[in-house]
């Protein structure tokens, strides 16, 4: 969502106001807001951003071609107009967030906010977030300015697009040739968008989502509508285009979800829908005059800017996601958007552009404001989130607790603790602990196997000493025919390779250690359970019907059960762990915030009964792997939990992040229950 979400691009453009485009903005921002607040049936509301890209491409093409036709086109004027249009509201949001979080947030969270403010106001946030992680994960809600990635994409588009038209004007001035050039560039971008999900590198998916090359075709689609002779369409053709376009957008909102790898070839559906609605040109049709539609369209840019910080604030202060909280959040987002529209987009922008004022120097004012904001963010970042001020040395117990949290957040020893380590063609990580002798235990799993691997780093490493091999793929449940939703990781290929290695290796013992809860727990705001989908030919299904989903999950565990029985028949001992304890409150980032608010880091945990209830669904699935000819099932809750599953003990955090236990904890006697199934025979702790 970008400047195209506002009522008018700039005073210089003087484009005819179209109520249908403004209504399309209202639809787009509504879908995005409802999706981010986890409203049912708005599963694919994130496609609203794709709709905004099409709108922006249409408007920018109109602006450039109109000025070129008038003979007064200037690249620098185009840049200035876009800058003046976008920056005031964006700067206001960034400044308000930086000041507010400087008062209320803990140092660790504040340092992250300062980084985000700097990357957002310089339109580099999409590059920043592409290196940090995905857009659809729950942890994304801790990033107060994650949504500004789309502004960065559009600003980068604005920098390149007018230059392209200058080149086209000199080389191929005819409209048909302009269209041919844009089609060629758009097809290359679409090809990239389609090919990336077919590769096996997860980092490419993040790059594809956040960066311009795989998004440019969406903006160009709007540009092609601006260049096409849509006015020649008949009344019936326009009516059909409107109905089909709106239907495509609605279908996208209902059909897609956060588990969908995005963008991909299916992104054509909402993009085509937006293009058809614009091409229809029903400027003042009845649907555009429905109550609230036009105001929402006018306020859409500011609503988009403010709604995500509202969500981030709710997340940070642990506001329970009740119906009342959702309604309050949506209403607050709209109210802040309205205020920003009236005070910033209208009054402030008009003052900046008031040519009657001899002191009106918008460029100097805005650049000075940006420079001042960057100085503030640099100061906050350099002081580690004002840590000395928030955790003064006059409170030694608080400072000591903060230091213990920092140590926990960095206490992860995989793969550097491995005796040897390499990665296979399918992405499997092979970590060998022990010596060069025979492999006595073969451990298959995801990051939870990597979590326990450092416990065995002290095994003798002589050439004849026995070894334990950990074969892992983070994020991939070790189940045949199962993929990670919304990811381009080829989990199926790596799982097949790991299980084939287990079957052909004739290992005395095989252990399977994985995050069953992470794979199969119900994710908030998603129509289907868990993070996985089940292969069906060229597709991967994750049904929203609980009965169908359970059937698919049961079948996947049945396939793993067949492998286990085969291993048992060959004489191998097989152990499978059930769900490990985990809780969002264990995350060191949350502990840091807790320490800032309470000034203490008391011991606490999650009630074991509550943890068992949370783990009931995945543990029910794992139970099917046991039995006389199946695996030995080990329940970590039996060994790590008493009345509570501890998260902080003796003032020391036990976890590395929201779900993984830190190396120091795994190396303690509490995890000795794993040793009989993993340690080489005769090895002593």
PDB file of C-alpha atoms in Angstrom, residues 292-533:
ATOM      1  CA  UNK A 292     -18.255   4.501   3.846  1.00  0.00           C
ATOM      2  CA  UNK A 293     -16.635   3.395   0.584  1.00  0.00           C
ATOM      3  CA  UNK A 294     -15.402   6.781  -0.636  1.00  0.00           C
ATOM      4  CA  UNK A 295     -14.101   7.951   2.781  1.00  0.00           C
ATOM      5  CA  UNK A 296     -12.221   4.670   3.262  1.00  0.00           C
ATOM      6  CA  UNK A 297     -10.673   5.098  -0.169  1.00  0.00           C
ATOM      7  CA  UNK A 298      -9.555   8.646   0.593  1.00  0.00           C
ATOM      8  CA  UNK A 299      -8.109   7.636   3.957  1.00  0.00           C
ATOM      9  CA  UNK A 300      -6.635   4.350   2.739  1.00  0.00           C
ATOM     10  CA  UNK A 301      -2.982   5.426   2.630  1.00  0.00           C
ATOM     11  CA  UNK A 302      -3.044   6.704   6.201  1.00  0.00           C
ATOM     12  CA  UNK A 303      -5.153   3.770   7.430  1.00  0.00           C
ATOM     13  CA  UNK A 304      -2.575   1.426   5.965  1.00  0.00           C
ATOM     14  CA  UNK A 305       0.265   3.337   7.600  1.00  0.00           C
ATOM     15  CA  UNK A 306      -1.345   3.252  11.057  1.00  0.00           C
ATOM     16  CA  UNK A 307      -3.067  -0.132  11.245  1.00  0.00           C
ATOM     17  CA  UNK A 308       0.101  -2.217  11.534  1.00  0.00           C
ATOM     18  CA  UNK A 309       1.618  -0.198  14.421  1.00  0.00           C
ATOM     19  CA  UNK A 310      -1.713  -0.703  16.216  1.00  0.00           C
ATOM     20  CA  UNK A 311      -1.327  -4.465  15.745  1.00  0.00           C
ATOM     21  CA  UNK A 312       2.301  -4.338  16.870  1.00  0.00           C
ATOM     22  CA  UNK A 313       1.309  -2.401  20.007  1.00  0.00           C
ATOM     23  CA  UNK A 314      -1.433  -4.919  20.801  1.00  0.00           C
ATOM     24  CA  UNK A 315       1.077  -7.741  20.352  1.00  0.00           C
ATOM     25  CA  UNK A 316       3.767  -6.124  22.505  1.00  0.00           C
ATOM     26  CA  UNK A 317       1.418  -5.334  25.355  1.00  0.00           C
ATOM     27  CA  UNK A 318      -0.150  -8.801  25.109  1.00  0.00           C
ATOM     28  CA  UNK A 319      -3.676  -7.594  24.367  1.00  0.00           C
ATOM     29  CA  UNK A 320      -5.792 -10.729  24.112  1.00  0.00           C
ATOM     30  CA  UNK A 321      -7.135 -11.285  20.613  1.00  0.00           C
ATOM     31  CA  UNK A 322     -10.814 -11.152  21.540  1.00  0.00           C
ATOM     32  CA  UNK A 323     -13.627  -9.914  19.330  1.00  0.00           C
ATOM     33  CA  UNK A 324     -13.707  -6.681  21.347  1.00  0.00           C
ATOM     34  CA  UNK A 325      -9.961  -6.152  20.880  1.00  0.00           C
ATOM     35  CA  UNK A 326     -10.250  -6.754  17.135  1.00  0.00           C
ATOM     36  CA  UNK A 327     -13.090  -4.264  16.779  1.00  0.00           C
ATOM     37  CA  UNK A 328     -11.194  -1.736  18.892  1.00  0.00           C
ATOM     38  CA  UNK A 329      -8.058  -2.226  16.798  1.00  0.00           C
ATOM     39  CA  UNK A 330      -9.882  -1.776  13.497  1.00  0.00           C
ATOM     40  CA  UNK A 331     -11.742   1.308  14.750  1.00  0.00           C
ATOM     41  CA  UNK A 332      -8.520   2.796  16.133  1.00  0.00           C
ATOM     42  CA  UNK A 333      -6.741   2.187  12.826  1.00  0.00           C
ATOM     43  CA  UNK A 334      -9.499   3.958  10.899  1.00  0.00           C
ATOM     44  CA  UNK A 335      -9.612   6.852  13.374  1.00  0.00           C
ATOM     45  CA  UNK A 336      -5.839   7.369  13.210  1.00  0.00           C
ATOM     46  CA  UNK A 337      -5.991   7.110   9.425  1.00  0.00           C
ATOM     47  CA  UNK A 338      -8.704   9.758   9.279  1.00  0.00           C
ATOM     48  CA  UNK A 339      -6.717  12.115  11.522  1.00  0.00           C
ATOM     49  CA  UNK A 340      -3.589  11.583   9.462  1.00  0.00           C
ATOM     50  CA  UNK A 341      -5.509  12.216   6.242  1.00  0.00           C
ATOM     51  CA  UNK A 342      -7.031  15.474   7.502  1.00  0.00           C
ATOM     52  CA  UNK A 343      -4.026  16.869   9.358  1.00  0.00           C
ATOM     53  CA  UNK A 344      -1.110  15.564   7.309  1.00  0.00           C
ATOM     54  CA  UNK A 345      -2.247  14.543   3.837  1.00  0.00           C
ATOM     55  CA  UNK A 346      -4.577  17.507   3.430  1.00  0.00           C
ATOM     56  CA  UNK A 347      -3.581  20.462   5.609  1.00  0.00           C
ATOM     57  CA  UNK A 348       0.173  19.934   5.882  1.00  0.00           C
ATOM     58  CA  UNK A 349       0.618  18.901   2.248  1.00  0.00           C
ATOM     59  CA  UNK A 350      -1.365  21.885   1.039  1.00  0.00           C
ATOM     60  CA  UNK A 351       0.783  24.224   3.110  1.00  0.00           C
ATOM     61  CA  UNK A 352       3.914  22.648   1.689  1.00  0.00           C
ATOM     62  CA  UNK A 353       2.621  23.202  -1.841  1.00  0.00           C
ATOM     63  CA  UNK A 354       1.224  26.688  -1.224  1.00  0.00           C
ATOM     64  CA  UNK A 355       3.074  28.683  -3.874  1.00  0.00           C
ATOM     65  CA  UNK A 356       1.667  31.941  -2.435  1.00  0.00           C
ATOM     66  CA  UNK A 357       3.881  31.559   0.620  1.00  0.00           C
ATOM     67  CA  UNK A 358       7.380  32.926  -0.052  1.00  0.00           C
ATOM     68  CA  UNK A 359       8.759  30.683   2.671  1.00  0.00           C
ATOM     69  CA  UNK A 360       7.308  27.492   1.181  1.00  0.00           C
ATOM     70  CA  UNK A 361      10.302  25.220   0.604  1.00  0.00           C
ATOM     71  CA  UNK A 362       8.896  21.680   0.889  1.00  0.00           C
ATOM     72  CA  UNK A 363      12.104  19.979  -0.209  1.00  0.00           C
ATOM     73  CA  UNK A 364      14.187  21.696   2.449  1.00  0.00           C
ATOM     74  CA  UNK A 365      11.572  21.073   5.127  1.00  0.00           C
ATOM     75  CA  UNK A 366      11.065  17.392   4.348  1.00  0.00           C
ATOM     76  CA  UNK A 367      14.739  16.602   3.875  1.00  0.00           C
ATOM     77  CA  UNK A 368      15.510  18.367   7.142  1.00  0.00           C
ATOM     78  CA  UNK A 369      12.802  16.375   8.893  1.00  0.00           C
ATOM     79  CA  UNK A 370      14.167  13.112   7.500  1.00  0.00           C
ATOM     80  CA  UNK A 371      17.717  14.044   8.540  1.00  0.00           C
ATOM     81  CA  UNK A 372      16.544  14.854  12.061  1.00  0.00           C
ATOM     82  CA  UNK A 373      14.673  11.551  12.286  1.00  0.00           C
ATOM     83  CA  UNK A 374      17.721   9.628  11.109  1.00  0.00           C
ATOM     84  CA  UNK A 375      19.869  11.340  13.745  1.00  0.00           C
ATOM     85  CA  UNK A 376      17.375  10.298  16.407  1.00  0.00           C
ATOM     86  CA  UNK A 377      17.267   6.698  15.186  1.00  0.00           C
ATOM     87  CA  UNK A 378      21.060   6.553  15.036  1.00  0.00           C
ATOM     88  CA  UNK A 379      21.227   7.740  18.649  1.00  0.00           C
ATOM     89  CA  UNK A 380      18.699   5.162  19.797  1.00  0.00           C
ATOM     90  CA  UNK A 381      20.417   2.381  17.871  1.00  0.00           C
ATOM     91  CA  UNK A 382      23.931   3.332  19.009  1.00  0.00           C
ATOM     92  CA  UNK A 383      22.865   3.362  22.670  1.00  0.00           C
ATOM     93  CA  UNK A 384      21.361  -0.133  22.311  1.00  0.00           C
ATOM     94  CA  UNK A 385      17.840   1.158  22.701  1.00  0.00           C
ATOM     95  CA  UNK A 386      18.680   3.682  25.447  1.00  0.00           C
ATOM     96  CA  UNK A 387      19.695   0.716  27.574  1.00  0.00           C
ATOM     97  CA  UNK A 388      21.743   2.667  30.100  1.00  0.00           C
ATOM     98  CA  UNK A 389      18.768   4.936  30.693  1.00  0.00           C
ATOM     99  CA  UNK A 390      16.199   2.163  30.907  1.00  0.00           C
ATOM    100  CA  UNK A 391      18.393  -0.268  32.864  1.00  0.00           C
ATOM    101  CA  UNK A 392      20.608   2.043  34.960  1.00  0.00           C
ATOM    102  CA  UNK A 393      23.591   0.697  36.896  1.00  0.00           C
ATOM    103  CA  UNK A 394      21.853   1.881  40.042  1.00  0.00           C
ATOM    104  CA  UNK A 395      19.700  -1.233  39.670  1.00  0.00           C
ATOM    105  CA  UNK A 396      22.355  -3.983  39.635  1.00  0.00           C
ATOM    106  CA  UNK A 397      19.888  -6.865  39.898  1.00  0.00           C
ATOM    107  CA  UNK A 398      18.003  -5.607  36.857  1.00  0.00           C
ATOM    108  CA  UNK A 399      21.226  -5.135  34.872  1.00  0.00           C
ATOM    109  CA  UNK A 400      22.351  -8.649  35.811  1.00  0.00           C
ATOM    110  CA  UNK A 401      19.013 -10.111  34.740  1.00  0.00           C
ATOM    111  CA  UNK A 402      19.234  -8.247  31.427  1.00  0.00           C
ATOM    112  CA  UNK A 403      22.691  -9.699  30.855  1.00  0.00           C
ATOM    113  CA  UNK A 404      21.407 -13.230  31.514  1.00  0.00           C
ATOM    114  CA  UNK A 405      18.640 -12.720  28.964  1.00  0.00           C
ATOM    115  CA  UNK A 406      21.162 -11.535  26.362  1.00  0.00           C
ATOM    116  CA  UNK A 407      23.288 -14.626  26.961  1.00  0.00           C
ATOM    117  CA  UNK A 408      20.236 -16.869  26.521  1.00  0.00           C
ATOM    118  CA  UNK A 409      19.330 -15.156  23.246  1.00  0.00           C
ATOM    119  CA  UNK A 410      22.747 -16.073  21.843  1.00  0.00           C
ATOM    120  CA  UNK A 411      23.027 -19.581  23.309  1.00  0.00           C
ATOM    121  CA  UNK A 412      22.656 -21.747  20.210  1.00  0.00           C
ATOM    122  CA  UNK A 413      25.568 -24.008  19.277  1.00  0.00           C
ATOM    123  CA  UNK A 414      24.430 -25.737  16.105  1.00  0.00           C
ATOM    124  CA  UNK A 415      26.235 -26.325  13.774  1.00  0.00           C
ATOM    125  CA  UNK A 416      29.469 -25.010  15.231  1.00  0.00           C
ATOM    126  CA  UNK A 417      29.460 -27.744  17.894  1.00  0.00           C
ATOM    127  CA  UNK A 418      29.452 -30.533  15.265  1.00  0.00           C
ATOM    128  CA  UNK A 419      32.578 -32.622  14.803  1.00  0.00           C
ATOM    129  CA  UNK A 420      31.891 -32.521  11.043  1.00  0.00           C
ATOM    130  CA  UNK A 421      29.126 -30.774   9.145  1.00  0.00           C
ATOM    131  CA  UNK A 422      27.893 -30.497   5.571  1.00  0.00           C
ATOM    132  CA  UNK A 423      24.692 -29.861   3.599  1.00  0.00           C
ATOM    133  CA  UNK A 424      23.325 -32.203   0.928  1.00  0.00           C
ATOM    134  CA  UNK A 425      21.782 -31.341  -2.418  1.00  0.00           C
ATOM    135  CA  UNK A 426      18.263 -31.470  -0.976  1.00  0.00           C
ATOM    136  CA  UNK A 427      19.164 -29.159   1.908  1.00  0.00           C
ATOM    137  CA  UNK A 428      19.706 -31.802   4.595  1.00  0.00           C
ATOM    138  CA  UNK A 429      22.171 -30.728   7.270  1.00  0.00           C
ATOM    139  CA  UNK A 430      24.465 -33.571   8.292  1.00  0.00           C
ATOM    140  CA  UNK A 431      26.058 -33.098  11.723  1.00  0.00           C
ATOM    141  CA  UNK A 432      28.353 -35.819  13.056  1.00  0.00           C
ATOM    142  CA  UNK A 433      29.125 -35.987  16.762  1.00  0.00           C
ATOM    143  CA  UNK A 434      31.808 -38.360  18.000  1.00  0.00           C
ATOM    144  CA  UNK A 435      34.607 -40.029  16.109  1.00  0.00           C
ATOM    145  CA  UNK A 436      35.302 -41.672  12.793  1.00  0.00           C
ATOM    146  CA  UNK A 437      34.069 -45.113  13.841  1.00  0.00           C
ATOM    147  CA  UNK A 438      30.703 -46.710  13.126  1.00  0.00           C
ATOM    148  CA  UNK A 439      27.516 -44.659  13.399  1.00  0.00           C
ATOM    149  CA  UNK A 440      25.512 -46.120  16.271  1.00  0.00           C
ATOM    150  CA  UNK A 441      22.617 -43.647  16.309  1.00  0.00           C
ATOM    151  CA  UNK A 442      21.001 -41.919  13.351  1.00  0.00           C
ATOM    152  CA  UNK A 443      18.852 -38.920  14.392  1.00  0.00           C
ATOM    153  CA  UNK A 444      16.295 -37.507  11.929  1.00  0.00           C
ATOM    154  CA  UNK A 445      14.398 -34.274  12.493  1.00  0.00           C
ATOM    155  CA  UNK A 446      14.096 -30.535  12.180  1.00  0.00           C
ATOM    156  CA  UNK A 447      15.530 -27.711  14.271  1.00  0.00           C
ATOM    157  CA  UNK A 448      14.560 -29.622  17.425  1.00  0.00           C
ATOM    158  CA  UNK A 449      17.110 -32.280  16.476  1.00  0.00           C
ATOM    159  CA  UNK A 450      19.583 -29.443  15.997  1.00  0.00           C
ATOM    160  CA  UNK A 451      18.588 -28.196  19.435  1.00  0.00           C
ATOM    161  CA  UNK A 452      19.744 -31.404  21.149  1.00  0.00           C
ATOM    162  CA  UNK A 453      22.781 -32.113  18.948  1.00  0.00           C
ATOM    163  CA  UNK A 454      25.192 -29.950  21.038  1.00  0.00           C
ATOM    164  CA  UNK A 455      24.483 -32.158  24.074  1.00  0.00           C
ATOM    165  CA  UNK A 456      26.685 -34.787  22.424  1.00  0.00           C
ATOM    166  CA  UNK A 457      29.531 -32.523  21.369  1.00  0.00           C
ATOM    167  CA  UNK A 458      31.815 -33.954  24.091  1.00  0.00           C
ATOM    168  CA  UNK A 459      31.785 -37.492  22.650  1.00  0.00           C
ATOM    169  CA  UNK A 460      35.304 -38.798  21.926  1.00  0.00           C
ATOM    170  CA  UNK A 461      36.441 -37.903  18.414  1.00  0.00           C
ATOM    171  CA  UNK A 462      39.108 -40.489  17.766  1.00  0.00           C
ATOM    172  CA  UNK A 463      39.262 -42.260  14.402  1.00  0.00           C
ATOM    173  CA  UNK A 464      37.754 -45.447  15.837  1.00  0.00           C
ATOM    174  CA  UNK A 465      35.288 -43.877  18.278  1.00  0.00           C
ATOM    175  CA  UNK A 466      31.573 -44.455  17.515  1.00  0.00           C
ATOM    176  CA  UNK A 467      29.461 -41.577  16.232  1.00  0.00           C
ATOM    177  CA  UNK A 468      25.986 -40.107  16.399  1.00  0.00           C
ATOM    178  CA  UNK A 469      24.756 -38.487  13.166  1.00  0.00           C
ATOM    179  CA  UNK A 470      22.055 -35.807  13.116  1.00  0.00           C
ATOM    180  CA  UNK A 471      20.274 -35.411   9.770  1.00  0.00           C
ATOM    181  CA  UNK A 472      18.076 -32.304   9.910  1.00  0.00           C
ATOM    182  CA  UNK A 473      16.089 -29.787   7.882  1.00  0.00           C
ATOM    183  CA  UNK A 474      14.772 -26.830   9.922  1.00  0.00           C
ATOM    184  CA  UNK A 475      11.066 -26.169   9.477  1.00  0.00           C
ATOM    185  CA  UNK A 476      10.425 -29.526   7.799  1.00  0.00           C
ATOM    186  CA  UNK A 477       8.379 -32.144   9.623  1.00  0.00           C
ATOM    187  CA  UNK A 478      10.085 -35.529   8.952  1.00  0.00           C
ATOM    188  CA  UNK A 479       6.953 -37.003   7.361  1.00  0.00           C
ATOM    189  CA  UNK A 480       6.807 -38.419   3.826  1.00  0.00           C
ATOM    190  CA  UNK A 481       4.652 -36.397   1.458  1.00  0.00           C
ATOM    191  CA  UNK A 482       4.492 -33.331   3.703  1.00  0.00           C
ATOM    192  CA  UNK A 483       5.618 -29.824   2.803  1.00  0.00           C
ATOM    193  CA  UNK A 484       5.922 -26.549   4.698  1.00  0.00           C
ATOM    194  CA  UNK A 485       3.036 -24.266   3.696  1.00  0.00           C
ATOM    195  CA  UNK A 486       3.938 -20.920   2.183  1.00  0.00           C
ATOM    196  CA  UNK A 487       7.519 -21.977   1.621  1.00  0.00           C
ATOM    197  CA  UNK A 488       9.580 -23.068  -1.345  1.00  0.00           C
ATOM    198  CA  UNK A 489      11.511 -25.511   0.810  1.00  0.00           C
ATOM    199  CA  UNK A 490      11.280 -28.935  -0.790  1.00  0.00           C
ATOM    200  CA  UNK A 491      10.705 -30.696   2.514  1.00  0.00           C
ATOM    201  CA  UNK A 492       9.471 -33.817   0.765  1.00  0.00           C
ATOM    202  CA  UNK A 493      12.755 -34.363  -1.071  1.00  0.00           C
ATOM    203  CA  UNK A 494      14.895 -33.875   2.037  1.00  0.00           C
ATOM    204  CA  UNK A 495      12.640 -36.130   4.133  1.00  0.00           C
ATOM    205  CA  UNK A 496      12.766 -38.848   1.488  1.00  0.00           C
ATOM    206  CA  UNK A 497      16.562 -38.605   1.440  1.00  0.00           C
ATOM    207  CA  UNK A 498      16.816 -38.795   5.232  1.00  0.00           C
ATOM    208  CA  UNK A 499      14.517 -41.811   5.479  1.00  0.00           C
ATOM    209  CA  UNK A 500      16.337 -43.547   2.616  1.00  0.00           C
ATOM    210  CA  UNK A 501      19.632 -43.026   4.456  1.00  0.00           C
ATOM    211  CA  UNK A 502      18.081 -44.527   7.589  1.00  0.00           C
ATOM    212  CA  UNK A 503      16.800 -47.601   5.725  1.00  0.00           C
ATOM    213  CA  UNK A 504      20.013 -48.306   3.827  1.00  0.00           C
ATOM    214  CA  UNK A 505      22.467 -47.474   6.602  1.00  0.00           C
ATOM    215  CA  UNK A 506      21.696 -50.451   8.856  1.00  0.00           C
ATOM    216  CA  UNK A 507      22.096 -48.276  11.951  1.00  0.00           C
ATOM    217  CA  UNK A 508      21.550 -49.972  15.320  1.00  0.00           C
ATOM    218  CA  UNK A 509      19.362 -47.098  16.486  1.00  0.00           C
ATOM    219  CA  UNK A 510      17.265 -44.445  14.807  1.00  0.00           C
ATOM    220  CA  UNK A 511      15.745 -41.473  16.642  1.00  0.00           C
ATOM    221  CA  UNK A 512      13.171 -39.025  15.284  1.00  0.00           C
ATOM    222  CA  UNK A 513      13.048 -35.656  17.067  1.00  0.00           C
ATOM    223  CA  UNK A 514      10.820 -32.903  15.668  1.00  0.00           C
ATOM    224  CA  UNK A 515       8.548 -29.953  16.420  1.00  0.00           C
ATOM    225  CA  UNK A 516       5.220 -31.716  16.109  1.00  0.00           C
ATOM    226  CA  UNK A 517       3.441 -28.874  17.869  1.00  0.00           C
ATOM    227  CA  UNK A 518       4.922 -26.279  15.536  1.00  0.00           C
ATOM    228  CA  UNK A 519       3.797 -28.325  12.544  1.00  0.00           C
ATOM    229  CA  UNK A 520       0.263 -29.179  13.630  1.00  0.00           C
ATOM    230  CA  UNK A 521      -0.917 -26.562  16.093  1.00  0.00           C
ATOM    231  CA  UNK A 522      -3.780 -24.326  14.978  1.00  0.00           C
ATOM    232  CA  UNK A 523      -2.339 -21.017  13.783  1.00  0.00           C
ATOM    233  CA  UNK A 524      -4.322 -17.881  14.603  1.00  0.00           C
ATOM    234  CA  UNK A 525      -5.933 -16.277  11.603  1.00  0.00           C
ATOM    235  CA  UNK A 526      -5.457 -19.239   9.266  1.00  0.00           C
ATOM    236  CA  UNK A 527      -8.238 -21.444   7.865  1.00  0.00           C
ATOM    237  CA  UNK A 528      -6.322 -24.707   8.248  1.00  0.00           C
ATOM    238  CA  UNK A 529      -4.357 -26.227  11.063  1.00  0.00           C
ATOM    239  CA  UNK A 530      -0.607 -26.004  11.428  1.00  0.00           C
ATOM    240  CA  UNK A 531       2.216 -25.058   9.121  1.00  0.00           C
ATOM    241  CA  UNK A 532       2.223 -28.076   6.827  1.00  0.00           C
ATOM    242  CA  UNK A 533       0.364 -29.222   3.758  1.00  0.00           C
TER     243      UNK A 533
END
